[in-house]
Amino acid sequence: MEDTKATLNETLVSLFKDINNIEAKAVITDDFKDITNNDMHIIEAIGVGESQNMSAVAKIMLVTVGTLTIAINNLVKKGYVSRVRSEKDRRVVLLKLTDKGRSAYNHHKKFHEDMIEAIISDLNSDEQQVLSKALTKLNQFFKSRLVS
């Protein structure tokens, strides 16, 4: 049991340390070299569906609206995001991905799809369910430690 705990600890520490670097190297390619991995996650938070307001995106990213504004200004300047007025309330400014932003979103989504496929490809259905349950518990542990 102690060996299992040590292995899990070593694996998780290594994974958490490396995951942003690994993802950045895979996602920030020549086509998207003008943005950061964090920018890519903001693009993901905005999404390709309905336009999002700043508060909703800031909540997803766990940052303040002020912090998000700086990043959005850069993404607008680089052509990934546009600001549009709400049809319902002209005072509200919404964020929407441009064609370039949607292309970045799809590129990032493909990385995640490939990652999941690589993880589960050699697992049977029972093993996939166990892994899913374990990662869900890990996610819940970290979310319970978030300070709002």
Short mmCIF file of C-alpha atoms in Angstrom, two decimals:
data_model
loop_
_atom_site.label_atom_id
_atom_site.label_comp_id
_atom_site.label_asym_id
_atom_site.label_seq_id
_atom_site.Cartn_x
_atom_site.Cartn_y
_atom_site.Cartn_z
CA MET A 1 0.00 0.00 0.00
CA GLU A 2 2.83 2.41 0.83
CA ASP A 3 4.43 1.71 -2.57
CA THR A 4 1.14 2.55 -4.28
CA LYS A 5 0.82 5.80 -2.35
CA ALA A 6 4.41 6.76 -3.15
CA THR A 7 3.88 5.96 -6.82
CA LEU A 8 0.65 7.97 -6.93
CA ASN A 9 2.31 10.91 -5.19
CA GLU A 10 5.30 10.86 -7.53
CA THR A 11 3.09 10.56 -10.60
CA LEU A 12 0.71 13.34 -9.57
CA VAL A 13 3.50 15.73 -8.59
CA SER A 14 5.26 15.09 -11.89
CA LEU A 15 2.04 15.41 -13.87
CA PHE A 16 1.04 18.70 -12.24
CA LYS A 17 4.52 20.09 -12.72
CA ASP A 18 4.72 19.16 -16.38
CA ILE A 19 1.18 19.41 -17.72
CA ASN A 20 1.17 23.10 -18.66
CA ASN A 21 4.54 22.79 -20.38
CA ILE A 22 3.48 19.67 -22.25
CA GLU A 23 0.21 21.22 -23.35
CA ALA A 24 1.86 24.50 -24.36
CA LYS A 25 4.37 22.69 -26.55
CA ALA A 26 1.61 20.68 -28.20
CA VAL A 27 -0.92 23.49 -28.59
CA ILE A 28 1.13 26.61 -29.24
CA THR A 29 2.32 25.79 -32.74
CA ASP A 30 3.54 28.01 -35.58
CA ASP A 31 -0.09 28.85 -36.40
CA PHE A 32 -0.71 30.06 -32.84
CA LYS A 33 2.72 31.28 -31.72
CA ASP A 34 1.39 34.76 -30.89
CA ILE A 35 -0.64 33.53 -27.90
CA THR A 36 0.11 31.78 -24.63
CA ASN A 37 -1.27 28.58 -23.18
CA ASN A 38 -3.31 30.74 -20.80
CA ASP A 39 -4.73 32.64 -23.80
CA MET A 40 -5.72 29.28 -25.29
CA HIS A 41 -7.61 28.45 -22.09
CA ILE A 42 -9.41 31.80 -22.24
CA ILE A 43 -10.39 30.99 -25.84
CA GLU A 44 -11.65 27.62 -24.58
CA ALA A 45 -13.66 29.35 -21.82
CA ILE A 46 -15.30 31.70 -24.33
CA GLY A 47 -16.17 28.71 -26.48
CA VAL A 48 -17.81 28.44 -29.87
CA GLY A 49 -21.42 28.58 -28.69
CA GLU A 50 -23.24 31.62 -27.38
CA SER A 51 -21.29 34.80 -26.73
CA GLN A 52 -20.07 35.09 -23.13
CA ASN A 53 -19.93 38.07 -20.83
CA MET A 54 -16.71 38.96 -19.03
CA SER A 55 -17.98 37.83 -15.61
CA ALA A 56 -18.85 34.35 -16.86
CA VAL A 57 -15.44 33.88 -18.49
CA ALA A 58 -13.63 35.29 -15.43
CA LYS A 59 -15.50 32.81 -13.22
CA ILE A 60 -14.51 29.87 -15.43
CA MET A 61 -10.88 31.05 -15.41
CA LEU A 62 -10.92 31.75 -11.65
CA VAL A 63 -9.64 35.30 -12.16
CA THR A 64 -11.03 38.78 -11.61
CA VAL A 65 -12.74 40.66 -14.44
CA GLY A 66 -9.89 43.19 -14.27
CA THR A 67 -7.27 40.51 -14.80
CA LEU A 68 -9.28 38.99 -17.64
CA THR A 69 -9.67 42.40 -19.31
CA ILE A 70 -5.92 42.67 -19.88
CA ALA A 71 -5.80 39.26 -21.57
CA ILE A 72 -8.94 39.96 -23.63
CA ASN A 73 -7.49 43.26 -24.86
CA ASN A 74 -4.49 41.33 -26.20
CA LEU A 75 -6.66 38.62 -27.76
CA VAL A 76 -8.82 41.28 -29.46
CA LYS A 77 -5.69 43.05 -30.75
CA LYS A 78 -4.36 39.74 -32.13
CA GLY A 79 -7.66 38.94 -33.84
CA TYR A 80 -8.81 35.93 -31.78
CA VAL A 81 -11.73 37.56 -29.92
CA SER A 82 -14.23 40.28 -30.70
CA ARG A 83 -16.37 42.33 -28.36
CA VAL A 84 -20.03 42.64 -29.32
CA ARG A 85 -22.92 44.46 -27.70
CA SER A 86 -25.76 42.38 -26.33
CA GLU A 87 -28.94 42.57 -28.38
CA LYS A 88 -30.99 42.37 -25.16
CA ASP A 89 -29.08 45.04 -23.24
CA ARG A 90 -26.83 47.36 -25.24
CA ARG A 91 -24.86 48.19 -22.07
CA VAL A 92 -23.57 44.61 -21.87
CA VAL A 93 -20.44 43.71 -23.80
CA LEU A 94 -20.10 40.08 -24.86
CA LEU A 95 -17.06 38.13 -26.01
CA LYS A 96 -17.15 36.08 -29.18
CA LEU A 97 -14.44 34.13 -30.98
CA THR A 98 -13.43 35.30 -34.44
CA ASP A 99 -12.67 32.81 -37.22
CA LYS A 100 -9.05 32.83 -36.02
CA GLY A 101 -10.26 32.25 -32.45
CA ARG A 102 -12.48 29.34 -33.53
CA SER A 103 -9.52 27.83 -35.35
CA ALA A 104 -7.43 28.04 -32.15
CA TYR A 105 -10.34 26.60 -30.14
CA ASN A 106 -10.63 23.61 -32.50
CA HIS A 107 -6.86 23.06 -32.44
CA HIS A 108 -6.89 23.00 -28.63
CA LYS A 109 -9.94 20.74 -28.58
CA LYS A 110 -8.18 18.29 -30.90
CA PHE A 111 -5.20 18.14 -28.51
CA HIS A 112 -7.56 17.21 -25.66
CA GLU A 113 -9.37 14.61 -27.77
CA ASP A 114 -6.03 13.04 -28.77
CA MET A 115 -4.87 13.09 -25.14
CA ILE A 116 -8.01 11.30 -23.92
CA GLU A 117 -7.80 8.75 -26.73
CA ALA A 118 -4.16 8.03 -25.86
CA ILE A 119 -5.07 7.57 -22.19
CA ILE A 120 -8.01 5.22 -22.70
CA SER A 121 -6.96 3.34 -25.83
CA ASP A 122 -5.38 0.45 -23.92
CA LEU A 123 -7.97 0.35 -21.13
CA ASN A 124 -11.04 -1.86 -21.10
CA SER A 125 -14.43 -0.42 -20.15
CA ASP A 126 -14.07 -1.28 -16.44
CA GLU A 127 -10.62 0.31 -16.27
CA GLN A 128 -11.92 3.43 -18.01
CA GLN A 129 -14.70 3.72 -15.41
CA VAL A 130 -12.23 3.28 -12.53
CA LEU A 131 -9.92 5.93 -13.99
CA SER A 132 -12.85 8.29 -14.52
CA LYS A 133 -14.04 7.80 -10.94
CA ALA A 134 -10.53 8.33 -9.54
CA LEU A 135 -9.96 11.52 -11.53
CA THR A 136 -13.40 12.82 -10.58
CA LYS A 137 -12.52 12.30 -6.90
CA LEU A 138 -9.19 14.07 -7.43
CA ASN A 139 -10.98 16.97 -9.11
CA GLN A 140 -13.47 17.19 -6.24
CA PHE A 141 -10.59 17.23 -3.73
CA PHE A 142 -8.97 20.20 -5.44
CA LYS A 143 -12.25 22.07 -5.94
CA SER A 144 -13.04 21.65 -2.24
CA ARG A 145 -9.72 23.40 -1.48
CA LEU A 146 -10.44 26.44 -3.67
CA VAL A 147 -10.80 29.69 -1.81
CA SER A 148 -13.61 31.71 -3.32
#
